[in-house]
CSV table of C-alpha atoms and ligand atoms in Angstrom, one decimal:
chain,number,residue,atom,x,y,z
X,78,MET,CA,-48.4,18.9,10.7
X,79,LYS,CA,-46.2,16.8,13.1
X,80,ARG,CA,-46.9,16.7,16.8
X,81,ARG,CA,-44.0,18.2,18.6
X,82,THR,CA,-43.8,18.4,22.3
X,83,PHE,CA,-41.9,20.5,24.4
X,84,ILE,CA,-40.1,18.8,27.0
X,85,LYS,CA,-36.4,20.0,27.3
X,86,SER,CA,-36.0,23.4,28.1
X,87,THR,CA,-32.4,24.4,28.9
X,88,ALA,CA,-34.4,28.2,29.1
X,89,LEU,CA,-35.1,26.9,32.7
X,90,GLY,CA,-38.5,25.6,32.3
X,91,VAL,CA,-40.0,28.2,30.2
X,92,GLY,CA,-41.4,28.1,26.8
X,93,ALA,CA,-40.4,29.9,23.6
X,94,ALA,CA,-42.7,32.6,24.0
X,95,VAL,CA,-41.5,33.7,27.7
X,96,ILE,CA,-37.6,33.6,26.7
X,97,SER,CA,-36.5,37.2,27.4
X,98,ASN,CA,-33.0,37.4,26.8
X,99,PRO,CA,-31.1,34.5,25.3
X,100,LEU,CA,-27.7,36.3,26.2
X,101,LEU,CA,-28.6,35.4,30.0
X,102,ILE,CA,-29.5,31.9,29.7
X,103,LYS,CA,-26.8,29.4,30.2
X,104,ALA,CA,-26.9,26.1,28.5
X,105,ALA,CA,-25.4,23.0,29.1
X,106,ALA,CA,-21.7,22.8,29.4
X,107,GLY,CA,-19.8,22.7,25.9
X,108,GLN,CA,-17.7,19.4,24.9
X,109,THR,CA,-14.3,19.8,25.5
X,110,ASN,CA,-11.2,18.7,23.6
X,111,ILE,CA,-9.4,18.3,26.9
X,112,ASN,CA,-6.0,17.6,25.3
X,113,ASN,CA,-6.6,20.5,22.9
X,114,GLU,CA,-5.7,17.9,20.1
X,115,PHE,CA,-5.5,19.3,16.5
X,116,PRO,CA,-6.5,18.8,14.0
X,117,ILE,CA,-10.2,18.7,14.5
X,118,ALA,CA,-13.2,18.8,12.4
X,119,ILE,CA,-16.6,19.3,13.1
X,120,ALA,CA,-19.7,18.9,10.6
X,121,SER,CA,-23.4,18.4,10.3
X,122,ALA,CA,-24.7,14.9,10.9
X,123,ASN,CA,-24.5,14.1,7.4
X,124,GLY,CA,-20.8,14.9,7.4
X,125,ILE,CA,-18.8,11.8,9.2
X,126,ARG,CA,-16.9,11.2,5.6
X,127,ALA,CA,-16.2,14.8,5.7
X,128,VAL,CA,-14.7,15.3,8.9
X,129,ASP,CA,-12.5,12.2,8.3
X,130,LYS,CA,-11.3,13.5,4.9
X,131,ALA,CA,-10.5,16.8,6.6
X,132,VAL,CA,-8.8,15.5,9.5
X,133,GLU,CA,-6.7,13.0,7.4
X,134,MET,CA,-5.7,16.0,5.3
X,135,MET,CA,-4.9,18.4,7.9
X,136,ASN,CA,-2.7,15.4,9.4
X,137,ASP,CA,-0.9,15.3,6.1
X,138,GLY,CA,-0.1,19.3,6.5
X,139,SER,CA,-3.1,20.6,4.6
X,140,ASP,CA,-4.6,24.2,5.6
X,141,ALA,CA,-7.9,24.0,7.2
X,142,ILE,CA,-9.5,25.5,4.3
X,143,ASP,CA,-8.6,22.8,1.8
X,144,ALA,CA,-9.2,20.1,4.0
X,145,VAL,CA,-13.0,21.1,4.8
X,146,ILE,CA,-13.8,21.7,1.4
X,147,LYS,CA,-12.3,18.3,0.2
X,148,GLY,CA,-14.4,16.8,3.2
X,149,VAL,CA,-17.6,18.2,1.9
X,150,ASN,CA,-16.9,17.6,-1.7
X,151,ILE,CA,-17.7,13.9,-0.9
X,152,ILE,CA,-21.1,14.7,0.3
X,153,GLU,CA,-21.8,17.1,-2.6
X,154,ALA,CA,-20.9,14.1,-5.1
X,155,ASP,CA,-23.1,11.6,-3.5
X,156,PRO,CA,-26.4,11.3,-5.1
X,157,ASP,CA,-28.0,9.8,-1.9
X,158,ASP,CA,-27.6,13.0,0.2
X,159,MET,CA,-30.6,15.0,-1.2
X,160,SER,CA,-29.8,18.2,0.4
X,161,VAL,CA,-26.4,19.1,-1.2
X,162,GLY,CA,-24.8,19.1,-4.6
X,163,TYR,CA,-25.5,16.3,-7.3
X,164,GLY,CA,-28.8,14.6,-6.5
X,165,GLY,CA,-30.1,17.6,-4.3
X,166,LEU,CA,-33.5,18.5,-4.4
X,167,PRO,CA,-34.4,20.7,-7.1
X,168,ASN,CA,-36.4,24.0,-7.2
X,169,GLU,CA,-40.1,24.3,-8.2
X,170,GLU,CA,-39.3,24.2,-11.9
X,171,GLY,CA,-37.1,21.0,-11.2
X,172,VAL,CA,-34.0,22.5,-11.6
X,173,VAL,CA,-31.2,22.1,-9.0
X,174,GLU,CA,-29.7,25.3,-7.7
X,175,LEU,CA,-26.8,25.4,-5.2
X,176,ASP,CA,-25.6,27.8,-2.7
X,177,SER,CA,-22.0,27.5,-0.9
X,178,CYS,CA,-19.6,29.6,0.8
X,179,CYS,CA,-16.2,29.1,2.8
X,180,MET,CA,-14.3,31.3,5.0
X,181,HIS,CA,-10.3,31.1,5.8
X,182,GLY,CA,-9.4,32.5,9.3
X,183,PRO,CA,-6.0,33.3,8.9
X,184,THR,CA,-6.5,35.7,6.0
X,185,HIS,CA,-10.2,36.6,7.1
X,186,ASN,CA,-11.3,36.2,3.4
X,187,ALA,CA,-14.4,34.6,2.1
X,188,GLY,CA,-16.1,33.3,-1.1
X,189,ALA,CA,-19.5,32.5,-2.0
X,190,VAL,CA,-21.8,31.3,-4.7
X,191,ALA,CA,-25.5,31.4,-4.9
X,192,SER,CA,-28.1,29.9,-7.1
X,193,LEU,CA,-25.3,28.2,-9.1
X,194,ARG,CA,-26.8,25.4,-11.8
X,195,ASN,CA,-25.2,22.6,-13.3
X,196,ILE,CA,-21.8,22.6,-11.3
X,197,LYS,CA,-21.5,19.8,-8.9
X,198,HIS,CA,-19.1,21.4,-6.5
X,199,PRO,CA,-20.1,24.7,-5.4
X,200,SER,CA,-17.8,24.7,-2.6
X,201,GLN,CA,-14.9,24.8,-5.0
X,202,VAL,CA,-16.1,27.5,-6.9
X,203,ALA,CA,-16.7,29.8,-3.7
X,204,LYS,CA,-13.0,29.0,-2.8
X,205,LEU,CA,-12.0,30.4,-6.3
X,206,VAL,CA,-14.1,33.4,-5.9
X,207,MET,CA,-12.2,33.6,-2.4
X,208,GLN,CA,-8.6,33.2,-4.1
X,209,ARG,CA,-9.1,34.6,-7.5
X,210,THR,CA,-11.1,37.5,-7.4
X,211,ASP,CA,-11.5,40.5,-4.9
X,212,HIS,CA,-15.2,39.8,-4.8
X,213,VAL,CA,-17.1,37.8,-2.1
X,214,LEU,CA,-20.4,36.5,-3.6
X,215,LEU,CA,-21.3,35.4,-7.2
X,216,ALA,CA,-24.7,34.4,-8.1
X,217,GLY,CA,-26.7,32.9,-10.9
X,218,GLU,CA,-25.4,33.3,-14.5
X,219,GLY,CA,-22.4,35.0,-13.4
X,220,ALA,CA,-21.3,32.4,-11.1
X,221,LEU,CA,-21.8,29.8,-13.8
X,222,ARG,CA,-19.7,31.6,-16.3
X,223,PHE,CA,-17.0,32.0,-13.5
X,224,ALA,CA,-17.0,28.5,-12.7
X,225,LYS,CA,-16.8,27.6,-16.7
X,226,ALA,CA,-13.9,30.1,-17.0
X,227,HIS,CA,-11.9,28.0,-14.5
X,228,GLY,CA,-12.8,24.8,-16.3
X,229,PHE,CA,-15.8,23.3,-14.4
X,230,LYS,CA,-17.9,21.1,-16.8
X,231,GLU,CA,-21.6,21.7,-16.7
X,232,GLU,CA,-23.6,18.4,-15.4
X,233,ASP,CA,-27.2,17.5,-15.2
X,234,LEU,CA,-27.6,17.4,-11.3
X,235,LEU,CA,-30.9,16.2,-11.1
X,236,THR,CA,-31.1,12.4,-10.3
X,237,ASP,CA,-34.1,10.1,-11.2
X,238,LYS,CA,-34.6,10.0,-7.4
X,239,ALA,CA,-34.8,13.7,-6.9
X,240,ARG,CA,-36.8,14.1,-10.1
X,241,GLU,CA,-39.3,11.5,-8.6
X,242,VAL,CA,-39.8,13.4,-5.3
X,243,TRP,CA,-40.0,16.7,-7.2
X,244,LEU,CA,-43.0,15.1,-9.3
X,245,TYR,CA,-44.8,13.8,-6.6
X,246,TRP,CA,-44.7,17.1,-4.9
X,247,LYS,CA,-45.7,19.0,-8.3
X,248,GLU,CA,-48.7,16.6,-8.7
X,249,SER,CA,-50.0,16.8,-5.1
X,250,LEU,CA,-49.8,20.5,-4.9
X,251,SER,CA,-53.2,21.3,-5.9
X,252,ASN,CA,-56.4,19.3,-7.4
X,253,LYS,CA,-57.5,22.4,-9.4
X,254,ASP,CA,-54.6,22.2,-12.0
X,255,ASN,CA,-53.9,19.5,-14.7
X,256,TRP,CA,-51.6,17.3,-12.8
X,257,PHE,CA,-53.2,14.3,-11.4
X,258,THR,CA,-52.8,14.0,-7.6
X,259,PRO,CA,-51.0,10.6,-7.0
X,260,GLY,CA,-53.1,9.9,-3.9
X,261,GLU,CA,-54.0,11.5,-0.8
X,262,GLU,CA,-50.9,12.8,1.1
X,263,GLU,CA,-50.5,9.9,3.3
X,264,LYS,CA,-50.6,7.6,0.3
X,265,ILE,CA,-47.5,8.9,-1.1
X,266,PRO,CA,-44.7,6.7,-0.1
X,267,GLU,CA,-42.8,7.7,3.0
X,268,GLU,CA,-39.5,7.4,1.2
X,269,ILE,CA,-40.9,10.3,-1.0
X,270,ARG,CA,-42.8,12.3,1.4
X,271,LYS,CA,-40.1,12.8,3.9
X,272,HIS,CA,-38.2,14.6,1.7
X,273,PHE,CA,-41.0,17.3,1.0
X,274,GLY,CA,-39.9,20.8,2.4
X,275,ILE,CA,-36.4,19.8,3.6
X,276,THR,CA,-33.6,22.3,4.1
X,277,GLY,CA,-30.7,19.9,4.3
X,278,THR,CA,-27.1,21.1,3.9
X,279,ILE,CA,-23.6,20.4,5.3
X,280,THR,CA,-21.4,22.7,7.1
X,281,CYS,CA,-17.8,21.4,8.1
X,282,LEU,CA,-15.2,23.6,10.1
X,283,GLY,CA,-11.8,22.6,11.0
X,284,ILE,CA,-8.7,23.5,13.0
X,285,ASP,CA,-5.5,22.6,11.4
X,286,LYS,CA,-2.0,21.7,13.0
X,287,GLN,CA,-1.1,25.3,12.9
X,288,GLY,CA,-4.2,26.1,15.1
X,289,ASN,CA,-5.9,28.1,12.2
X,290,ILE,CA,-9.5,27.6,11.7
X,291,SER,CA,-11.7,27.6,8.5
X,292,GLY,CA,-15.1,26.7,7.5
X,293,VAL,CA,-17.5,25.5,4.6
X,294,THR,CA,-21.1,25.6,4.0
X,295,THR,CA,-22.9,23.7,1.0
X,296,THR,CA,-26.3,23.1,0.0
X,297,SER,CA,-28.9,22.8,-2.6
X,298,GLY,CA,-31.0,24.8,-0.3
X,299,LEU,CA,-34.9,24.4,0.3
X,300,ALA,CA,-36.7,21.8,-1.9
X,301,PHE,CA,-39.0,23.1,-4.3
X,302,LYS,CA,-38.0,27.0,-3.8
X,303,ILE,CA,-38.9,29.6,-5.9
X,304,PRO,CA,-36.3,29.9,-8.8
X,305,GLY,CA,-33.5,32.2,-7.5
X,306,ARG,CA,-34.3,31.9,-3.8
X,307,VAL,CA,-31.2,32.3,-1.9
X,308,GLY,CA,-30.8,30.8,1.5
X,309,ASP,CA,-28.3,31.5,4.5
X,310,SER,CA,-25.7,28.7,3.3
X,311,PRO,CA,-23.6,31.3,0.9
X,312,ILE,CA,-24.2,34.5,3.2
X,313,ILE,CA,-21.3,34.9,5.4
X,314,GLY,CA,-22.4,35.6,9.0
X,315,ALA,CA,-25.7,33.7,8.5
X,316,GLY,CA,-24.7,30.2,6.9
X,317,LEU,CA,-21.1,30.2,8.3
X,318,TYR,CA,-18.7,32.5,10.1
X,319,VAL,CA,-14.9,32.1,11.2
X,320,ASP,CA,-12.9,34.3,13.3
X,321,ASN,CA,-9.4,33.0,13.5
X,322,GLU,CA,-8.9,34.6,17.0
X,323,VAL,CA,-12.0,33.2,18.4
X,324,GLY,CA,-13.7,30.3,16.7
X,325,ALA,CA,-16.2,29.4,13.9
X,326,CYS,CA,-19.8,28.4,13.4
X,327,GLY,CA,-22.0,26.9,10.7
X,328,SER,CA,-25.5,26.2,10.1
X,329,THR,CA,-28.2,23.9,8.7
X,330,GLY,CA,-31.9,24.2,8.5
X,331,ARG,CA,-34.4,27.0,7.6
X,332,GLY,CA,-32.3,29.6,5.9
X,333,GLU,CA,-34.8,32.6,5.9
X,334,GLU,CA,-34.4,32.6,9.9
X,335,ASN,CA,-30.5,32.6,9.8
X,336,LEU,CA,-30.4,35.3,7.3
X,337,LYS,CA,-32.9,37.3,9.5
X,338,ASN,CA,-30.6,37.0,12.5
X,339,LEU,CA,-27.1,36.5,11.1
X,340,THR,CA,-26.8,33.7,13.6
X,341,CYS,CA,-23.6,32.4,12.7
X,342,PHE,CA,-21.7,35.7,13.0
X,343,LEU,CA,-23.9,36.2,16.4
X,344,ILE,CA,-22.7,32.8,17.8
X,345,VAL,CA,-19.2,33.4,17.2
X,346,GLU,CA,-19.5,37.0,19.3
X,347,PHE,CA,-21.1,34.9,21.9
X,348,MET,CA,-18.0,32.8,22.2
X,349,ARG,CA,-15.6,35.8,22.2
X,350,GLN,CA,-17.6,37.1,25.2
X,351,GLY,CA,-16.6,33.8,26.9
X,352,MET,CA,-19.3,31.4,25.9
X,353,THR,CA,-18.4,27.7,25.2
X,354,PRO,CA,-19.5,26.5,21.8
X,355,THR,CA,-22.6,24.7,23.1
X,356,GLU,CA,-23.8,27.6,25.5
X,357,ALA,CA,-23.2,30.0,22.1
X,358,CYS,CA,-25.0,27.5,19.9
X,359,MET,CA,-28.1,27.2,22.3
X,360,ALA,CA,-28.1,31.1,22.9
X,361,GLY,CA,-28.2,31.4,18.9
X,362,VAL,CA,-31.2,28.9,19.0
X,363,LYS,CA,-32.9,31.3,21.6
X,364,ARG,CA,-32.4,34.3,19.6
X,365,VAL,CA,-33.7,32.8,16.3
X,366,VAL,CA,-36.8,31.5,18.6
X,367,LEU,CA,-37.3,35.0,20.1
X,368,ASN,CA,-37.5,36.7,17.0
X,369,THR,CA,-39.8,34.2,15.1
X,370,LYS,CA,-42.9,36.5,14.9
X,371,ILE,CA,-44.3,35.4,11.6
X,372,LYS,CA,-47.6,33.6,11.9
X,373,SER,CA,-46.8,30.9,9.3
X,374,LEU,CA,-43.9,29.8,11.5
X,375,ILE,CA,-45.7,29.1,14.4
X,376,ASP,CA,-48.2,26.3,14.9
X,377,GLU,CA,-51.7,26.2,16.4
X,378,LYS,CA,-50.2,25.6,19.8
X,379,GLY,CA,-47.6,28.3,19.7
X,380,LYS,CA,-44.8,26.2,18.7
X,381,ILE,CA,-42.0,26.8,16.1
X,382,ASN,CA,-42.7,24.8,12.9
X,383,TYR,CA,-39.3,24.5,11.5
X,384,ASN,CA,-35.7,23.5,12.6
X,385,VAL,CA,-32.4,25.1,12.6
X,386,SER,CA,-29.0,23.8,14.0
X,387,TYR,CA,-25.5,25.4,14.7
X,388,TYR,CA,-22.2,23.8,14.8
X,389,ALA,CA,-19.2,25.3,16.5
X,390,LEU,CA,-15.7,25.1,17.8
X,391,ASN,CA,-13.6,27.5,19.5
X,392,LYS,CA,-9.7,28.4,19.2
X,393,LYS,CA,-9.1,26.1,22.1
X,394,GLY,CA,-10.6,23.1,20.1
X,395,GLU,CA,-13.8,22.9,22.4
X,396,PHE,CA,-16.8,22.3,20.4
X,397,GLY,CA,-20.4,21.9,20.3
X,398,ALA,CA,-23.8,22.1,18.5
X,399,ALA,CA,-27.5,23.0,19.2
X,400,SER,CA,-30.9,23.0,17.4
X,401,ILE,CA,-34.3,24.0,18.0
X,402,TYR,CA,-35.7,20.4,17.9
X,403,GLY,CA,-33.7,17.1,18.6
X,404,PRO,CA,-33.0,14.7,19.0
X,405,HIS,CA,-30.1,15.7,16.9
X,406,GLU,CA,-26.5,14.8,16.2
X,407,TYR,CA,-23.3,16.1,14.5
X,408,SER,CA,-20.2,14.6,13.4
X,409,ILE,CA,-16.7,15.2,15.1
X,410,ASN,CA,-13.2,13.9,14.7
X,411,ILE,CA,-10.5,14.9,17.0
X,412,ASN,CA,-7.3,13.7,15.2
X,413,GLY,CA,-8.8,10.4,14.8
X,414,LYS,CA,-11.7,8.9,13.8
X,415,GLY,CA,-15.3,10.4,13.1
X,416,GLU,CA,-18.1,9.9,15.3
X,417,LEU,CA,-21.6,11.2,15.9
X,418,LYS,CA,-22.3,13.1,19.2
X,419,LYS,CA,-25.6,14.2,20.5
X,420,ALA,CA,-26.4,18.0,19.9
X,421,ASP,CA,-28.4,19.9,22.7
X,422,PHE,CA,-31.6,21.2,21.7
X,423,LEU,CA,-34.8,23.3,23.0
X,424,TYR,CA,-37.7,20.7,22.3
X,425,GLU,CA,-37.8,17.4,21.5
X,426,ASN,CA,-39.3,16.7,18.1
X,427,LYS,CA,-42.0,13.7,18.7
X,428,ASN,CA,-43.2,12.4,15.1
Y,234,LIG,N1,-29.9,26.1,5.2
Y,234,LIG,C1,-30.1,25.9,3.8
Y,234,LIG,C2,-31.1,26.9,3.5
Y,234,LIG,O1,-32.0,27.2,4.0
Y,234,LIG,O2,-31.1,27.0,2.0
């Protein structure tokens, strides 16, 4: 277990156990897009190329929904990002299963796919669910058939690197099975071990030149999950939420806790009540921490043993992000070149 030290408390010096009402706690001031310059795009830290692509497209007149999806397509196709699309870490049986959703502010419409296998760009399929059906979420075999009906070709999404990480994980699960353990856990190369138990993901939100807001979230989900496990990323309100009159929020990190709190919806509602995006994200973080009661999610020192992160922007173009553990960064592009900015966080994560 990593040693984690509580140091930064925007909860005015109190620990997770005594946070009483996140609604009453003010976090640091949000980042301001002083000139209200549009277009802008915000994404998780792995999304610099996504925000650059999205802003480039919106500058050329694209609707934000098309722009943010084209942005995350770059990461879905990148085998080196092992939390999204092609090259994502597989389920416990070695099969890559992808989740994604998108939401279009002007129409308040949404589409999603869950447990989709063999299709590199689940976000594109999610957009087709939104645009070409009156459903919101297709899962598993039905989602695959729908994708193929629209001309998507099946591909093996498991790269050699992801297979190798999965195999190490499988071999080190137990010394009571027929798989030889490759060594003590500390002997597993750090390059491999760092991928155990991750919940990566990319989320990207944008405001186009018309001032309309859209967003997308896409992921390979929890590494080595039970086949069929669906996280927060394809669930509207959990992994993404957009209200064109207020703003948008997307999330990365442990999906189960977002599912139980519908945190992205909550954060947009916090912004509706007047919080800045950073304040709203931090209030969402505190709500999740407050609602964490399951013993397996709390270490022997009483600290939360997982992370979630939120990224938000509002109608004015203000933006921000917050996570349980930091330091943590996010990608932002205000009508120019993407850069990484530091997100707010509750606790410092010391490895
Ligand atoms: N947030 C990604 C997942 O838990 O699946």
